[in-house]
mmCIF file with all atom_site columns, C-alpha atoms in Angstrom:
data_model
loop_
_atom_site.group_PDB
_atom_site.id
_atom_site.type_symbol
_atom_site.label_atom_id
_atom_site.label_alt_id
_atom_site.label_comp_id
_atom_site.label_asym_id
_atom_site.label_entity_id
_atom_site.label_seq_id
_atom_site.pdbx_PDB_ins_code
_atom_site.Cartn_x
_atom_site.Cartn_y
_atom_site.Cartn_z
_atom_site.occupancy
_atom_site.B_iso_or_equiv
_atom_site.pdbx_formal_charge
_atom_site.auth_seq_id
_atom_site.auth_comp_id
_atom_site.auth_asym_id
_atom_site.auth_atom_id
_atom_site.pdbx_PDB_model_num
ATOM 1   C CA . MET A 1 1   ? 23.422 20.719 51.321 1.00 96.00 ? 1   MET A CA 1
ATOM 2   C CA . ILE A 1 2   ? 27.253 20.963 51.336 1.00 97.00 ? 2   ILE A CA 1
ATOM 3   C CA . GLY A 1 3   ? 28.814 24.384 50.988 1.00 98.00 ? 3   GLY A CA 1
ATOM 4   C CA . ILE A 1 4   ? 32.208 24.748 49.395 1.00 97.00 ? 4   ILE A CA 1
ATOM 5   C CA . VAL A 1 5   ? 33.871 27.987 50.473 1.00 97.00 ? 5   VAL A CA 1
ATOM 6   C CA . ASP A 1 6   ? 34.789 29.920 47.307 1.00 96.00 ? 6   ASP A CA 1
ATOM 7   C CA . TYR A 1 7   ? 37.369 32.546 48.249 1.00 93.00 ? 7   TYR A CA 1
ATOM 8   C CA . GLY A 1 8   ? 39.387 32.418 45.053 1.00 89.00 ? 8   GLY A CA 1
ATOM 9   C CA . MET A 1 9   ? 42.008 29.859 46.072 1.00 86.00 ? 9   MET A CA 1
ATOM 10  C CA . GLY A 1 10  ? 40.419 26.448 45.835 1.00 78.00 ? 10  GLY A CA 1
ATOM 11  C CA . ASN A 1 11  ? 40.361 23.802 43.206 1.00 82.00 ? 11  ASN A CA 1
ATOM 12  C CA . LEU A 1 12  ? 36.616 24.040 43.329 1.00 92.00 ? 12  LEU A CA 1
ATOM 13  C CA . LEU A 1 13  ? 35.660 22.062 40.271 1.00 93.00 ? 13  LEU A CA 1
ATOM 14  C CA . SER A 1 14  ? 37.475 18.854 41.271 1.00 96.00 ? 14  SER A CA 1
ATOM 15  C CA . VAL A 1 15  ? 36.187 19.162 44.863 1.00 97.00 ? 15  VAL A CA 1
ATOM 16  C CA . ARG A 1 16  ? 32.672 19.730 43.699 1.00 97.00 ? 16  ARG A CA 1
ATOM 17  C CA . HIS A 1 17  ? 32.817 16.887 41.168 1.00 97.00 ? 17  HIS A CA 1
ATOM 18  C CA . ALA A 1 18  ? 34.154 14.472 43.808 1.00 98.00 ? 18  ALA A CA 1
ATOM 19  C CA . LEU A 1 19  ? 31.465 15.403 46.310 1.00 98.00 ? 19  LEU A CA 1
ATOM 20  C CA . GLU A 1 20  ? 28.732 15.000 43.739 1.00 98.00 ? 20  GLU A CA 1
ATOM 21  C CA . MET A 1 21  ? 30.131 11.575 42.806 1.00 97.00 ? 21  MET A CA 1
ATOM 22  C CA . VAL A 1 22  ? 29.404 10.419 46.369 1.00 97.00 ? 22  VAL A CA 1
ATOM 23  C CA . GLY A 1 23  ? 25.882 11.832 46.269 1.00 96.00 ? 23  GLY A CA 1
ATOM 24  C CA . ALA A 1 24  ? 26.245 15.262 47.818 1.00 97.00 ? 24  ALA A CA 1
ATOM 25  C CA . GLU A 1 25  ? 24.165 18.282 46.859 1.00 97.00 ? 25  GLU A CA 1
ATOM 26  C CA . VAL A 1 26  ? 26.681 21.055 46.550 1.00 97.00 ? 26  VAL A CA 1
ATOM 27  C CA . THR A 1 27  ? 26.633 24.852 46.445 1.00 97.00 ? 27  THR A CA 1
ATOM 28  C CA . LEU A 1 28  ? 29.412 27.450 46.426 1.00 96.00 ? 28  LEU A CA 1
ATOM 29  C CA . CYS A 1 29  ? 29.568 29.865 49.350 1.00 96.00 ? 29  CYS A CA 1
ATOM 30  C CA . ARG A 1 30  ? 31.095 33.238 48.368 1.00 94.00 ? 30  ARG A CA 1
ATOM 31  C CA . GLU A 1 31  ? 29.617 35.388 51.102 1.00 93.00 ? 31  GLU A CA 1
ATOM 32  C CA . GLY A 1 32  ? 28.991 34.946 54.781 1.00 93.00 ? 32  GLY A CA 1
ATOM 33  C CA . ASP A 1 33  ? 25.237 34.639 54.335 1.00 94.00 ? 33  ASP A CA 1
ATOM 34  C CA . ASP A 1 34  ? 25.792 31.637 52.034 1.00 96.00 ? 34  ASP A CA 1
ATOM 35  C CA . LEU A 1 35  ? 27.188 29.623 54.949 1.00 96.00 ? 35  LEU A CA 1
ATOM 36  C CA . ARG A 1 36  ? 23.948 29.965 56.884 1.00 94.00 ? 36  ARG A CA 1
ATOM 37  C CA . GLN A 1 37  ? 22.131 27.960 54.256 1.00 93.00 ? 37  GLN A CA 1
ATOM 38  C CA . VAL A 1 38  ? 24.317 24.835 54.341 1.00 98.00 ? 38  VAL A CA 1
ATOM 39  C CA . GLU A 1 39  ? 24.571 21.897 56.747 1.00 97.00 ? 39  GLU A CA 1
ATOM 40  C CA . ARG A 1 40  ? 28.230 21.018 56.131 1.00 98.00 ? 40  ARG A CA 1
ATOM 41  C CA . ILE A 1 41  ? 31.158 22.986 54.909 1.00 98.00 ? 41  ILE A CA 1
ATOM 42  C CA . VAL A 1 42  ? 34.233 22.231 52.856 1.00 98.00 ? 42  VAL A CA 1
ATOM 43  C CA . LEU A 1 43  ? 37.181 24.668 53.022 1.00 97.00 ? 43  LEU A CA 1
ATOM 44  C CA . PRO A 1 44  ? 39.587 23.849 50.160 1.00 96.00 ? 44  PRO A CA 1
ATOM 45  C CA . GLY A 1 45  ? 42.656 25.781 49.181 1.00 91.00 ? 45  GLY A CA 1
ATOM 46  C CA . VAL A 1 46  ? 45.643 25.901 46.841 1.00 90.00 ? 46  VAL A CA 1
ATOM 47  C CA . GLY A 1 47  ? 48.415 28.480 47.125 1.00 92.00 ? 47  GLY A CA 1
ATOM 48  C CA . ALA A 1 48  ? 50.082 30.601 49.791 1.00 95.00 ? 48  ALA A CA 1
ATOM 49  C CA . PHE A 1 49  ? 48.858 30.885 53.422 1.00 96.00 ? 49  PHE A CA 1
ATOM 50  C CA . ARG A 1 50  ? 49.034 34.712 53.538 1.00 96.00 ? 50  ARG A CA 1
ATOM 51  C CA . ASP A 1 51  ? 46.872 35.079 50.446 1.00 96.00 ? 51  ASP A CA 1
ATOM 52  C CA . CYS A 1 52  ? 44.432 32.564 51.808 1.00 96.00 ? 52  CYS A CA 1
ATOM 53  C CA . MET A 1 53  ? 43.860 34.460 55.032 1.00 97.00 ? 53  MET A CA 1
ATOM 54  C CA . MET A 1 54  ? 43.607 37.792 53.162 1.00 96.00 ? 54  MET A CA 1
ATOM 55  C CA . ASN A 1 55  ? 41.030 36.467 50.769 1.00 96.00 ? 55  ASN A CA 1
ATOM 56  C CA . LEU A 1 56  ? 38.945 34.948 53.560 1.00 96.00 ? 56  LEU A CA 1
ATOM 57  C CA . LYS A 1 57  ? 39.090 38.288 55.399 1.00 96.00 ? 57  LYS A CA 1
ATOM 58  C CA . ASN A 1 58  ? 38.367 40.477 52.354 1.00 95.00 ? 58  ASN A CA 1
ATOM 59  C CA . ASN A 1 59  ? 35.334 38.372 51.475 1.00 93.00 ? 59  ASN A CA 1
ATOM 60  C CA . GLY A 1 60  ? 33.929 38.654 54.990 1.00 93.00 ? 60  GLY A CA 1
ATOM 61  C CA . LEU A 1 61  ? 34.126 34.928 55.457 1.00 96.00 ? 61  LEU A CA 1
ATOM 62  C CA . ILE A 1 62  ? 36.136 34.622 58.685 1.00 97.00 ? 62  ILE A CA 1
ATOM 63  C CA . GLU A 1 63  ? 33.349 35.755 61.008 1.00 96.00 ? 63  GLU A CA 1
ATOM 64  C CA . ALA A 1 64  ? 30.840 33.695 59.056 1.00 97.00 ? 64  ALA A CA 1
ATOM 65  C CA . LEU A 1 65  ? 32.996 30.586 59.380 1.00 98.00 ? 65  LEU A CA 1
ATOM 66  C CA . GLU A 1 66  ? 33.472 31.121 63.064 1.00 97.00 ? 66  GLU A CA 1
ATOM 67  C CA . GLU A 1 67  ? 29.719 31.434 63.484 1.00 97.00 ? 67  GLU A CA 1
ATOM 68  C CA . ALA A 1 68  ? 28.982 28.284 61.487 1.00 98.00 ? 68  ALA A CA 1
ATOM 69  C CA . VAL A 1 69  ? 31.779 26.064 62.783 1.00 98.00 ? 69  VAL A CA 1
ATOM 70  C CA . LEU A 1 70  ? 32.576 27.274 66.341 1.00 98.00 ? 70  LEU A CA 1
ATOM 71  C CA . ARG A 1 71  ? 29.174 28.482 67.524 1.00 97.00 ? 71  ARG A CA 1
ATOM 72  C CA . LEU A 1 72  ? 26.693 26.388 65.478 1.00 97.00 ? 72  LEU A CA 1
ATOM 73  C CA . GLY A 1 73  ? 28.911 23.318 65.304 1.00 98.00 ? 73  GLY A CA 1
ATOM 74  C CA . LYS A 1 74  ? 28.462 22.541 61.620 1.00 98.00 ? 74  LYS A CA 1
ATOM 75  C CA . PRO A 1 75  ? 30.859 19.824 60.423 1.00 98.00 ? 75  PRO A CA 1
ATOM 76  C CA . ILE A 1 76  ? 33.646 21.156 58.290 1.00 98.00 ? 76  ILE A CA 1
ATOM 77  C CA . LEU A 1 77  ? 36.244 19.476 56.108 1.00 98.00 ? 77  LEU A CA 1
ATOM 78  C CA . GLY A 1 78  ? 39.518 21.424 55.446 1.00 98.00 ? 78  GLY A CA 1
ATOM 79  C CA . ILE A 1 79  ? 41.569 20.331 52.493 1.00 98.00 ? 79  ILE A CA 1
ATOM 80  C CA . CYS A 1 80  ? 45.322 21.086 52.143 1.00 97.00 ? 80  CYS A CA 1
ATOM 81  C CA . LEU A 1 81  ? 45.699 24.884 52.484 1.00 97.00 ? 81  LEU A CA 1
ATOM 82  C CA . GLY A 1 82  ? 42.168 24.862 53.940 1.00 97.00 ? 82  GLY A CA 1
ATOM 83  C CA . MET A 1 83  ? 43.490 22.622 56.700 1.00 98.00 ? 83  MET A CA 1
ATOM 84  C CA . GLN A 1 84  ? 46.508 24.799 57.299 1.00 98.00 ? 84  GLN A CA 1
ATOM 85  C CA . ALA A 1 85  ? 44.281 27.955 57.606 1.00 98.00 ? 85  ALA A CA 1
ATOM 86  C CA . MET A 1 86  ? 42.719 26.331 60.728 1.00 98.00 ? 86  MET A CA 1
ATOM 87  C CA . ALA A 1 87  ? 46.074 26.571 62.629 1.00 98.00 ? 87  ALA A CA 1
ATOM 88  C CA . ARG A 1 88  ? 46.945 29.519 64.825 1.00 98.00 ? 88  ARG A CA 1
ATOM 89  C CA . ARG A 1 89  ? 49.817 30.671 62.597 1.00 98.00 ? 89  ARG A CA 1
ATOM 90  C CA . SER A 1 90  ? 52.006 29.796 59.634 1.00 98.00 ? 90  SER A CA 1
ATOM 91  C CA . PHE A 1 91  ? 55.633 30.425 58.958 1.00 98.00 ? 91  PHE A CA 1
ATOM 92  C CA . GLU A 1 92  ? 55.211 30.345 55.188 1.00 97.00 ? 92  GLU A CA 1
ATOM 93  C CA . GLY A 1 93  ? 56.798 33.561 53.850 1.00 94.00 ? 93  GLY A CA 1
ATOM 94  C CA . GLY A 1 94  ? 57.094 35.092 57.340 1.00 96.00 ? 94  GLY A CA 1
ATOM 95  C CA . GLU A 1 95  ? 54.768 34.641 60.294 1.00 97.00 ? 95  GLU A CA 1
ATOM 96  C CA . HIS A 1 96  ? 51.042 34.972 59.654 1.00 97.00 ? 96  HIS A CA 1
ATOM 97  C CA . SER A 1 97  ? 48.031 34.417 61.857 1.00 98.00 ? 97  SER A CA 1
ATOM 98  C CA . GLY A 1 98  ? 45.480 31.725 60.946 1.00 98.00 ? 98  GLY A CA 1
ATOM 99  C CA . LEU A 1 99  ? 41.953 31.032 62.079 1.00 98.00 ? 99  LEU A CA 1
ATOM 100 C CA . GLY A 1 100 ? 43.279 29.624 65.377 1.00 98.00 ? 100 GLY A CA 1
ATOM 101 C CA . TRP A 1 101 ? 40.895 26.681 65.588 1.00 98.00 ? 101 TRP A CA 1
ATOM 102 C CA . LEU A 1 102 ? 43.805 24.204 66.026 1.00 98.00 ? 102 LEU A CA 1
ATOM 103 C CA . GLU A 1 103 ? 46.623 24.601 68.542 1.00 97.00 ? 103 GLU A CA 1
ATOM 104 C CA . ALA A 1 104 ? 49.168 24.086 65.804 1.00 98.00 ? 104 ALA A CA 1
ATOM 105 C CA . ASP A 1 105 ? 51.691 25.860 63.641 1.00 98.00 ? 105 ASP A CA 1
ATOM 106 C CA . VAL A 1 106 ? 52.184 25.475 59.889 1.00 98.00 ? 106 VAL A CA 1
ATOM 107 C CA . VAL A 1 107 ? 55.882 24.679 59.303 1.00 98.00 ? 107 VAL A CA 1
ATOM 108 C CA . ARG A 1 108 ? 57.986 23.770 56.261 1.00 97.00 ? 108 ARG A CA 1
ATOM 109 C CA . LEU A 1 109 ? 58.627 20.181 55.379 1.00 97.00 ? 109 LEU A CA 1
ATOM 110 C CA . GLN A 1 110 ? 62.190 19.213 56.204 1.00 95.00 ? 110 GLN A CA 1
ATOM 111 C CA . PRO A 1 111 ? 62.606 15.597 55.100 1.00 96.00 ? 111 PRO A CA 1
ATOM 112 C CA . GLY A 1 112 ? 65.410 13.767 56.866 1.00 92.00 ? 112 GLY A CA 1
ATOM 113 C CA . GLU A 1 113 ? 66.347 12.024 53.595 1.00 92.00 ? 113 GLU A CA 1
ATOM 114 C CA . PRO A 1 114 ? 68.181 14.221 51.035 1.00 89.00 ? 114 PRO A CA 1
ATOM 115 C CA . SER A 1 115 ? 66.621 12.339 48.158 1.00 94.00 ? 115 SER A CA 1
ATOM 116 C CA . LEU A 1 116 ? 63.123 13.625 49.054 1.00 96.00 ? 116 LEU A CA 1
ATOM 117 C CA . ARG A 1 117 ? 62.118 16.874 47.420 1.00 95.00 ? 117 ARG A CA 1
ATOM 118 C CA . VAL A 1 118 ? 59.987 19.703 48.714 1.00 96.00 ? 118 VAL A CA 1
ATOM 119 C CA . PRO A 1 119 ? 57.191 20.113 47.809 1.00 97.00 ? 119 PRO A CA 1
ATOM 120 C CA . GLN A 1 120 ? 55.965 16.616 48.333 1.00 97.00 ? 120 GLN A CA 1
ATOM 121 C CA . ILE A 1 121 ? 54.043 15.884 45.125 1.00 97.00 ? 121 ILE A CA 1
ATOM 122 C CA . GLY A 1 122 ? 52.424 12.498 44.609 1.00 98.00 ? 122 GLY A CA 1
ATOM 123 C CA . TRP A 1 123 ? 51.064 9.470  46.381 1.00 98.00 ? 123 TRP A CA 1
ATOM 124 C CA . ASN A 1 124 ? 51.983 8.487  49.886 1.00 98.00 ? 124 ASN A CA 1
ATOM 125 C CA . GLU A 1 125 ? 50.709 5.934  52.324 1.00 98.00 ? 125 GLU A CA 1
ATOM 126 C CA . ILE A 1 126 ? 49.133 7.099  55.547 1.00 98.00 ? 126 ILE A CA 1
ATOM 127 C CA . ARG A 1 127 ? 48.665 5.525  58.947 1.00 97.00 ? 127 ARG A CA 1
ATOM 128 C CA . TYR A 1 128 ? 45.401 6.351  60.620 1.00 98.00 ? 128 TYR A CA 1
ATOM 129 C CA . ARG A 1 129 ? 44.040 6.172  64.111 1.00 96.00 ? 129 ARG A CA 1
ATOM 130 C CA . THR A 1 130 ? 42.192 2.933  64.973 1.00 95.00 ? 130 THR A CA 1
ATOM 131 C CA . GLY A 1 131 ? 38.452 3.469  64.840 1.00 95.00 ? 131 GLY A CA 1
ATOM 132 C CA . SER A 1 132 ? 38.621 6.650  62.731 1.00 97.00 ? 132 SER A CA 1
ATOM 133 C CA . PRO A 1 133 ? 35.221 7.316  61.198 1.00 97.00 ? 133 PRO A CA 1
ATOM 134 C CA . PHE A 1 134 ? 36.884 8.506  58.034 1.00 98.00 ? 134 PHE A CA 1
ATOM 135 C CA . PHE A 1 135 ? 39.304 5.662  57.334 1.00 97.00 ? 135 PHE A CA 1
ATOM 136 C CA . GLU A 1 136 ? 37.928 2.606  59.088 1.00 87.00 ? 136 GLU A CA 1
ATOM 137 C CA . THR A 1 137 ? 36.604 0.968  55.906 1.00 92.00 ? 137 THR A CA 1
ATOM 138 C CA . LEU A 1 138 ? 39.880 1.428  54.111 1.00 97.00 ? 138 LEU A CA 1
ATOM 139 C CA . PRO A 1 139 ? 42.946 -0.929 54.044 1.00 96.00 ? 139 PRO A CA 1
ATOM 140 C CA . PRO A 1 140 ? 45.545 -0.489 56.866 1.00 94.00 ? 140 PRO A CA 1
ATOM 141 C CA . SER A 1 141 ? 47.891 1.784  54.835 1.00 96.00 ? 141 SER A CA 1
ATOM 142 C CA . PRO A 1 142 ? 45.884 3.487  52.067 1.00 98.00 ? 142 PRO A CA 1
ATOM 143 C CA . ASP A 1 143 ? 47.664 5.945  49.799 1.00 98.00 ? 143 ASP A CA 1
ATOM 144 C CA . PHE A 1 144 ? 46.517 9.483  49.061 1.00 98.00 ? 144 PHE A CA 1
ATOM 145 C CA . TYR A 1 145 ? 47.641 12.269 46.799 1.00 98.00 ? 145 TYR A CA 1
ATOM 146 C CA . PHE A 1 146 ? 49.710 15.120 48.323 1.00 98.00 ? 146 PHE A CA 1
ATOM 147 C CA . VAL A 1 147 ? 50.903 18.487 47.022 1.00 97.00 ? 147 VAL A CA 1
ATOM 148 C CA . HIS A 1 148 ? 52.496 20.626 49.704 1.00 97.00 ? 148 HIS A CA 1
ATOM 149 C CA . SER A 1 149 ? 55.621 22.267 51.043 1.00 97.00 ? 149 SER A CA 1
ATOM 150 C CA . TYR A 1 150 ? 54.289 22.970 54.561 1.00 97.00 ? 150 TYR A CA 1
ATOM 151 C CA . PHE A 1 151 ? 52.333 20.947 57.066 1.00 98.00 ? 151 PHE A CA 1
ATOM 152 C CA . VAL A 1 152 ? 50.388 21.341 60.298 1.00 98.00 ? 152 VAL A CA 1
ATOM 153 C CA . LYS A 1 153 ? 52.501 20.585 63.392 1.00 98.00 ? 153 LYS A CA 1
ATOM 154 C CA . CYS A 1 154 ? 50.096 19.986 66.297 1.00 98.00 ? 154 CYS A CA 1
ATOM 155 C CA . ASP A 1 155 ? 50.743 20.739 69.955 1.00 97.00 ? 155 ASP A CA 1
ATOM 156 C CA . ASP A 1 156 ? 48.154 18.136 70.943 1.00 95.00 ? 156 ASP A CA 1
ATOM 157 C CA . GLN A 1 157 ? 48.910 14.753 69.449 1.00 96.00 ? 157 GLN A CA 1
ATOM 158 C CA . ALA A 1 158 ? 45.389 13.593 70.358 1.00 96.00 ? 158 ALA A CA 1
ATOM 159 C CA . ILE A 1 159 ? 43.818 15.488 67.474 1.00 98.00 ? 159 ILE A CA 1
ATOM 160 C CA . ILE A 1 160 ? 46.053 13.809 64.843 1.00 98.00 ? 160 ILE A CA 1
ATOM 161 C CA . GLU A 1 161 ? 43.830 11.416 62.887 1.00 98.00 ? 161 GLU A CA 1
ATOM 162 C CA . ALA A 1 162 ? 46.472 10.207 60.429 1.00 98.00 ? 162 ALA A CA 1
ATOM 163 C CA . THR A 1 163 ? 50.121 10.629 59.532 1.00 98.00 ? 163 THR A CA 1
ATOM 164 C CA . CYS A 1 164 ? 52.389 9.862  56.653 1.00 98.00 ? 164 CYS A CA 1
ATOM 165 C CA . ASP A 1 165 ? 56.169 9.445  56.450 1.00 97.00 ? 165 ASP A CA 1
ATOM 166 C CA . TYR A 1 166 ? 58.118 11.832 54.284 1.00 98.00 ? 166 TYR A CA 1
ATOM 167 C CA . GLY A 1 167 ? 61.596 11.627 55.736 1.00 96.00 ? 167 GLY A CA 1
ATOM 168 C CA . GLY A 1 168 ? 59.944 11.958 59.135 1.00 96.00 ? 168 GLY A CA 1
ATOM 169 C CA . PRO A 1 169 ? 56.379 12.014 60.441 1.00 96.00 ? 169 PRO A CA 1
ATOM 170 C CA . VAL A 1 170 ? 53.978 14.437 58.715 1.00 98.00 ? 170 VAL A CA 1
ATOM 171 C CA . THR A 1 171 ? 50.440 15.243 59.853 1.00 98.00 ? 171 THR A CA 1
ATOM 172 C CA . ALA A 1 172 ? 48.096 13.853 57.165 1.00 98.00 ? 172 ALA A CA 1
ATOM 173 C CA . ALA A 1 173 ? 44.715 14.477 58.886 1.00 98.00 ? 173 ALA A CA 1
ATOM 174 C CA . VAL A 1 174 ? 43.347 16.010 62.099 1.00 98.00 ? 174 VAL A CA 1
ATOM 175 C CA . ARG A 1 175 ? 39.998 15.758 63.861 1.00 98.00 ? 175 ARG A CA 1
ATOM 176 C CA . LYS A 1 176 ? 38.839 18.023 66.648 1.00 98.00 ? 176 LYS A CA 1
ATOM 177 C CA . GLY A 1 177 ? 35.175 18.183 67.596 1.00 98.00 ? 177 GLY A CA 1
ATOM 178 C CA . ASN A 1 178 ? 33.265 19.032 64.411 1.00 98.00 ? 178 ASN A CA 1
ATOM 179 C CA . ILE A 1 179 ? 36.476 19.824 62.541 1.00 98.00 ? 179 ILE A CA 1
ATOM 180 C CA . PHE A 1 180 ? 38.123 17.340 60.173 1.00 98.00 ? 180 PHE A CA 1
ATOM 181 C CA . ALA A 1 181 ? 40.926 18.246 57.820 1.00 98.00 ? 181 ALA A CA 1
ATOM 182 C CA . THR A 1 182 ? 43.363 16.580 55.520 1.00 98.00 ? 182 THR A CA 1
ATOM 183 C CA . GLN A 1 183 ? 46.737 17.629 54.150 1.00 98.00 ? 183 GLN A CA 1
ATOM 184 C CA . PHE A 1 184 ? 46.161 15.293 51.211 1.00 98.00 ? 184 PHE A CA 1
ATOM 185 C CA . HIS A 1 185 ? 43.614 15.908 48.488 1.00 97.00 ? 185 HIS A CA 1
ATOM 186 C CA . PRO A 1 186 ? 40.730 13.426 48.796 1.00 98.00 ? 186 PRO A CA 1
ATOM 187 C CA . GLU A 1 187 ? 39.231 14.825 45.586 1.00 97.00 ? 187 GLU A CA 1
ATOM 188 C CA . LYS A 1 188 ? 42.361 13.663 43.691 1.00 97.00 ? 188 LYS A CA 1
ATOM 189 C CA . SER A 1 189 ? 42.813 10.397 45.546 1.00 98.00 ? 189 SER A CA 1
ATOM 190 C CA . GLN A 1 190 ? 40.508 8.236  43.512 1.00 97.00 ? 190 GLN A CA 1
ATOM 191 C CA . ASP A 1 191 ? 38.509 5.527  45.336 1.00 97.00 ? 191 ASP A CA 1
ATOM 192 C CA . TYR A 1 192 ? 40.057 6.030  48.727 1.00 98.00 ? 192 TYR A CA 1
ATOM 193 C CA . GLY A 1 193 ? 39.544 9.788  48.533 1.00 98.00 ? 193 GLY A CA 1
ATOM 194 C CA . LEU A 1 194 ? 35.950 9.343  47.517 1.00 98.00 ? 194 LEU A CA 1
ATOM 195 C CA . LYS A 1 195 ? 35.396 6.989  50.462 1.00 98.00 ? 195 LYS A CA 1
ATOM 196 C CA . VAL A 1 196 ? 36.769 9.695  52.851 1.00 98.00 ? 196 VAL A CA 1
ATOM 197 C CA . LEU A 1 197 ? 34.334 12.228 51.351 1.00 98.00 ? 197 LEU A CA 1
ATOM 198 C CA . GLU A 1 198 ? 31.525 9.750  51.653 1.00 97.00 ? 198 GLU A CA 1
ATOM 199 C CA . HIS A 1 199 ? 32.347 9.279  55.357 1.00 98.00 ? 199 HIS A CA 1
ATOM 200 C CA . PHE A 1 200 ? 32.411 13.035 55.855 1.00 98.00 ? 200 PHE A CA 1
ATOM 201 C CA . LEU A 1 201 ? 28.853 13.311 54.506 1.00 97.00 ? 201 LEU A CA 1
ATOM 202 C CA . SER A 1 202 ? 27.548 10.889 57.098 1.00 96.00 ? 202 SER A CA 1
ATOM 203 C CA . TRP A 1 203 ? 29.800 11.941 59.951 1.00 97.00 ? 203 TRP A CA 1
ATOM 204 C CA . LYS A 1 204 ? 28.033 12.871 63.132 1.00 96.00 ? 204 LYS A CA 1
ATOM 205 C CA . PRO A 1 205 ? 30.635 14.554 65.393 1.00 96.00 ? 205 PRO A CA 1
#
């Protein structure tokens, strides 16, 4: 059973639909107790970092996520804002603390090319780490769908699973222990996105 964290900021329907397309049995997790019933977790998110963290806290989900992910080691997939929430802090609209699972900051995109707009909206090719369990069956430079103004800047380059170029290098995916997260939206990335979700279902960290 896959649990999608429902804290009022995710594009839940498209994430759920995509997971079901690759054979997952899906439930929504709105309370901490819900996370105890699932084997894998998806943390989606659309919107502002500060609101994301406040909603997770107000719904009593932070402690439950820490229990499931950090102590029990359940595999988790963060998507877009869900990925950013895993960093220690974000500079979106001031400085705000995150979950602190990744030694990383969330910083604004600053493309080196004036023609590139922020947010980045649309398809972009990624470059992924050789042997990645999430991309190894895909072509060398698959394209995925992005919608974001900020990205996760990692202290430890070893956890970066994939990057894209948007007037400079941008973290597209990270993997650390039982944590996998993408800045792009696999649920909106057609066949390649579905393949990433399929790999997450069979991933054994």
